[in-house]
C-alpha positions as a printed NumPy array, in Angstrom:
array([[125.713,  81.01 ,  83.309],
       [126.654,  84.45 ,  81.992],
       [124.88 ,  87.61 ,  83.134],
       [123.367,  87.96 ,  79.658],
       [121.956,  84.418,  79.77 ],
       [120.527,  85.044,  83.229],
       [118.871,  88.243,  82.103],
       [117.371,  86.636,  79.01 ],
       [115.706,  83.988,  81.153],
       [114.314,  86.465,  83.667],
       [110.525,  86.923,  83.686],
       [108.34 ,  89.287,  85.66 ],
       [106.33 ,  87.441,  88.289],
       [102.756,  88.569,  88.691],
       [102.272,  90.008,  85.198],
       [100.559,  87.797,  82.622],
       [102.48 ,  87.363,  79.384],
       [ 99.911,  87.216,  76.603],
       [ 99.786,  87.692,  72.874],
       [ 98.278,  90.945,  71.622],
       [ 94.924,  90.558,  69.907],
       [ 95.256,  93.895,  68.142],
       [ 95.222,  93.85 ,  64.334],
       [ 97.921,  96.519,  64.403],
       [100.845,  95.55 ,  66.669],
       [101.322,  98.024,  69.521],
       [104.238, 100.263,  70.347],
       [105.494,  99.342,  73.799],
       [106.506, 101.819,  76.492],
       [108.244, 100.919,  79.737],
       [108.944, 102.837,  82.942],
       [109.059, 102.189,  86.668],
       [105.811, 104.13 ,  87.051],
       [103.89 , 107.079,  85.615],
       [106.881, 109.033,  84.301],
       [107.02 , 107.415,  80.878],
       [103.416, 108.401,  80.245],
       [104.832, 111.796,  79.262],
       [106.565, 110.156,  76.308],
       [103.538, 107.998,  75.473],
       [101.307, 111.081,  75.416],
       [103.684, 112.93 ,  73.099],
       [103.905, 109.872,  70.857],
       [100.118, 109.598,  70.641],
       [ 99.956, 113.224,  69.444],
       [102.301, 112.376,  66.546],
       [100.979, 108.885,  65.804],
       [ 97.239, 108.78 ,  66.593],
       [ 96.726, 105.474,  64.744],
       [ 99.341, 103.521,  66.71 ],
       [ 98.128, 101.286,  69.577],
       [100.096, 101.889,  72.778],
       [101.016,  99.189,  75.303],
       [102.42 , 100.725,  78.492],
       [104.223,  98.681,  81.135],
       [104.693, 100.251,  84.579],
       [106.951,  98.257,  86.891],
       [105.245,  99.679,  89.959],
       [106.09 ,  96.683,  92.139],
       [109.728,  97.782,  91.958],
       [109.303, 101.56 ,  91.956],
       [111.447, 103.596,  92.453],
       [114.418, 102.517,  90.351],
       [116.566, 105.521,  91.294],
       [118.391, 103.997,  94.247],
       [118.561, 100.372,  93.101],
       [121.757,  98.621,  91.925],
       [122.324,  98.813,  88.172],
       [122.288,  95.013,  87.833],
       [118.843,  94.869,  89.425],
       [117.512,  97.565,  87.102],
       [118.837,  95.617,  84.107],
       [116.926,  92.543,  85.262],
       [113.723,  94.534,  85.553],
       [114.257,  96.088,  82.142],
       [114.745,  92.66 ,  80.564],
       [111.607,  91.41 ,  82.303],
       [109.597,  94.35 ,  80.988],
       [110.863,  93.877,  77.43 ],
       [109.976,  90.186,  77.531],
       [106.434,  91.031,  78.642],
       [105.958,  93.763,  76.025],
       [107.313,  91.706,  73.145],
       [105.283,  88.662,  74.221],
       [102.212,  90.883,  73.858],
       [103.222,  91.791,  70.33 ],
       [105.118,  95.082,  70.687],
       [106.759,  95.963,  67.36 ],
       [108.973,  98.672,  68.885],
       [109.759,  99.472,  72.504],
       [110.481, 102.855,  74.045],
       [112.436, 102.6  ,  77.283],
       [110.708, 105.693,  78.672],
       [112.833, 105.732,  81.802],
       [116.182, 107.51 ,  82.061],
       [117.415, 105.254,  84.857],
       [116.636, 102.065,  82.919],
       [118.11 , 103.551,  79.736],
       [121.324, 104.374,  81.598],
       [121.554, 100.883,  83.087],
       [120.391,  98.655,  80.257],
       [119.792, 100.3  ,  76.874],
       [122.785,  98.834,  75.036],
       [122.186,  95.365,  76.535],
       [118.504,  95.455,  75.551],
       [119.32 ,  96.387,  71.97 ],
       [121.789,  93.51 ,  71.752],
       [119.347,  90.969,  73.2  ],
       [115.992,  91.705,  71.535],
       [114.923,  91.612,  67.868],
       [112.672,  94.694,  67.867],
       [113.807,  98.328,  67.535],
       [114.38 ,  99.957,  70.923],
       [114.398, 103.699,  71.598],
       [115.727, 105.072,  74.877],
       [116.063, 108.255,  76.878],
       [119.204, 110.4  ,  76.697],
       [119.762, 113.46 ,  78.935],
       [119.276, 116.613,  76.853],
       [122.706, 118.123,  77.445],
       [123.112, 119.057,  73.77 ],
       [120.034, 121.337,  73.523],
       [120.765, 122.705,  77.   ],
       [124.273, 123.738,  75.955],
       [122.787, 125.485,  72.923],
       [120.25 , 127.425,  75.026],
       [122.357, 128.573,  77.97 ],
       [123.455, 132.194,  78.15 ],
       [125.293, 131.958,  81.452],
       [127.163, 128.776,  80.559],
       [125.791, 126.946,  83.619],
       [123.48 , 123.989,  82.956],
       [121.765, 121.752,  85.505],
       [120.932, 118.1  ,  84.887],
       [118.236, 117.009,  87.33 ],
       [118.106, 113.204,  87.456],
       [118.233, 110.147,  89.686],
       [121.59 , 109.193,  91.22 ],
       [121.799, 106.096,  89.009],
       [121.368, 108.146,  85.844],
       [123.975, 110.668,  86.946],
       [126.437, 107.905,  87.862],
       [125.93 , 106.001,  84.603],
       [128.165, 105.678,  81.569],
       [125.487, 107.106,  79.259],
       [125.399, 110.443,  81.082],
       [129.188, 110.558,  81.24 ],
       [129.441, 110.124,  77.466],
       [126.744, 112.704,  76.716],
       [128.308, 115.163,  79.132],
       [131.739, 114.77 ,  77.556],
       [130.443, 115.01 ,  73.991],
       [128.032, 117.918,  74.316],
       [128.855, 119.652,  77.578],
       [132.529, 120.447,  77.145],
       [131.885, 124.132,  76.466],
       [129.608, 124.707,  79.458],
       [129.563, 124.003,  83.169],
       [127.248, 121.025,  83.695],
       [126.09 , 120.55 ,  87.277],
       [124.581, 117.179,  88.182],
       [121.686, 117.52 ,  90.637],
       [120.228, 114.364,  92.2  ],
       [116.448, 114.762,  92.411],
       [115.982, 112.925,  95.693],
       [112.285, 112.339,  96.367],
       [110.918, 114.032,  93.244],
       [109.881, 110.876,  91.385],
       [108.069, 109.681,  94.489],
       [106.093, 112.944,  94.679],
       [104.961, 112.534,  91.074],
       [104.147, 108.844,  91.509],
       [101.963, 109.703,  94.487],
       [100.117, 112.385,  92.535],
       [101.512, 115.296,  94.538],
       [102.249, 117.5  ,  91.532],
       [101.493, 121.174,  92.135],
       [101.592, 120.826,  95.913],
       [103.481, 122.887,  98.448],
       [105.61 , 119.828,  99.174],
       [106.671, 119.634,  95.523],
       [107.497, 123.346,  95.408],
       [109.558, 123.154,  98.594],
       [111.527, 120.196,  97.219],
       [112.216, 121.98 ,  93.927],
       [113.275, 125.181,  95.681],
       [115.644, 123.188,  97.881],
       [117.214, 121.297,  94.977],
       [117.375, 123.995,  92.312],
       [117.317, 127.294,  94.207],
       [121.006, 127.404,  95.204],
       [122.073, 126.678,  91.621],
       [119.794, 129.287,  90.071],
       [121.118, 131.796,  92.596],
       [124.667, 131.087,  91.406],
       [124.088, 131.434,  87.678],
       [122.333, 128.367,  86.296],
       [119.85 , 129.333,  83.582],
       [118.936, 125.946,  82.037],
       [117.753, 122.73 ,  83.679],
       [117.609, 119.37 ,  81.902],
       [114.901, 117.035,  83.163],
       [116.791, 113.745,  83.288],
       [113.901, 111.63 ,  84.59 ],
       [110.591, 111.213,  82.793],
       [108.716, 111.668,  86.079],
       [110.053, 115.228,  86.266],
       [108.155, 116.175,  83.099],
       [105.069, 116.489,  85.278],
       [106.859, 119.033,  87.489],
       [107.569, 121.435,  84.619],
       [104.752, 123.805,  85.538],
       [105.999, 123.949,  89.122],
       [109.577, 124.61 ,  88.007],
       [108.53 , 127.384,  85.632],
       [106.338, 129.011,  88.263],
       [109.125, 129.019,  90.857],
       [111.987, 129.857,  88.481],
       [110.601, 131.822,  85.509],
       [114.143, 132.739,  84.47 ],
       [115.085, 129.066,  84.061],
       [114.828, 127.373,  80.655],
       [113.525, 123.814,  81.02 ],
       [114.78 , 121.134,  78.618],
       [112.615, 118.024,  78.481],
       [113.302, 115.276,  75.933],
       [109.928, 113.496,  76.057],
       [108.783, 115.107,  72.812],
       [112.077, 114.444,  71.023],
       [112.041, 110.767,  72.037],
       [108.439, 110.422,  70.852],
       [109.397, 111.878,  67.471],
       [112.405, 109.558,  67.313],
       [110.167, 106.539,  67.963],
       [107.909, 107.545,  65.078],
       [110.929, 108.083,  62.825],
       [112.187, 104.563,  63.622],
       [108.76 , 103.107,  62.854],
       [108.92 , 104.775,  59.452],
       [112.491, 103.651,  58.819],
       [111.563, 100.061,  59.651],
       [108.293, 100.078,  57.69 ],
       [106.267,  99.467,  60.852],
       [103.869, 102.418,  60.76 ],
       [100.183, 101.587,  61.215],
       [ 98.381, 101.703,  57.848],
       [ 95.984, 104.504,  56.984],
       [ 92.52 , 103.644,  58.2  ],
       [ 93.782, 101.552,  61.111],
       [ 92.104, 102.063,  64.414],
       [ 90.733, 102.931,  66.758],
       [ 94.158, 103.091,  68.397],
       [ 94.042, 101.442,  71.809],
       [ 95.888, 102.274,  75.012],
       [ 96.632,  99.318,  77.281],
       [ 98.156,  99.855,  80.702],
       [ 99.982,  97.042,  82.504],
       [101.166,  97.402,  86.1  ],
       [103.325,  94.848,  87.907],
       [102.054,  96.002,  91.308],
       [ 98.717,  97.183,  92.75 ],
       [ 96.998,  99.196,  90.059],
       [ 94.198, 101.211,  91.671],
       [ 96.327, 104.077,  92.996],
       [ 98.609, 103.991,  89.972],
       [ 95.723, 104.231,  87.521],
       [ 94.156, 107.099,  89.465],
       [ 97.373, 109.118,  89.266],
       [ 97.918, 108.16 ,  85.625],
       [ 94.439, 109.349,  84.67 ],
       [ 95.022, 112.661,  86.435],
       [ 98.33 , 113.259,  84.644],
       [ 97.472, 112.142,  81.101],
       [ 93.662, 112.097,  80.798],
       [ 93.87 , 112.333,  77.019],
       [ 95.388, 108.844,  76.813],
       [ 92.321, 107.489,  78.597],
       [ 89.814, 109.549,  76.624],
       [ 89.1  , 106.9  ,  73.996],
       [ 89.778, 103.227,  74.647],
       [ 91.944, 102.151,  77.547],
       [ 92.443,  98.842,  79.292],
       [ 94.301,  98.21 ,  82.533],
       [ 95.871,  94.861,  83.346],
       [ 97.542,  93.788,  86.572]])
């Protein structure tokens, strides 16, 4: 059996695979935890009529240190679950999963798939010193996707790869804005800022929720976050494919699926993106 065949047959244990009852098919989002909610929130601001179905693979969080083959299996499992529930488009709102599996997912599934790409291009355009940081998980930094983006858009600047060890875990545990988060950011970014870096690319969707901390510690540092750009790209693809929710559709729902224990996850999610829970939200284990 080929790797592709094995991945196509993989299913996520513990998560029910059901058909969506929504009149308007949802847009699916997938991440290892709360990070991708940053993209879902941005998408909701641009597409308020679109139902959102969010899959958090919390049973396998974090992805950052796992083998690429294992991450691909989880990504295929998540896509199967989202599409089985009626997702008309899927956003892989996880840089690590995008780096490991995006091209394979697009080849295997019939729905449009949008992924995360490190924002080296806008960072190169914004830098004055010529020194750009890419803060991401080790898997993202070691992946082919980052290598290609770095070669294509970073040739005229000095791109420094910074592995954000422990940052995603801080966000997942709801420790945004804490002294522990500030100490970690100072340790990871401080030496680079002191030696000329003036732009940092957030190469993990979890890090979006640390933007306020980064800006408070390093006001001279420009922060590049692609959550908004990916949300706009997802809406553009919906329009290109004729999949936009019709006028008058609604109310747009927000359904949250977690592969692991959900109580702690939902508490943190509500604290980070309360606006997604403001109307109708449903949580499924």
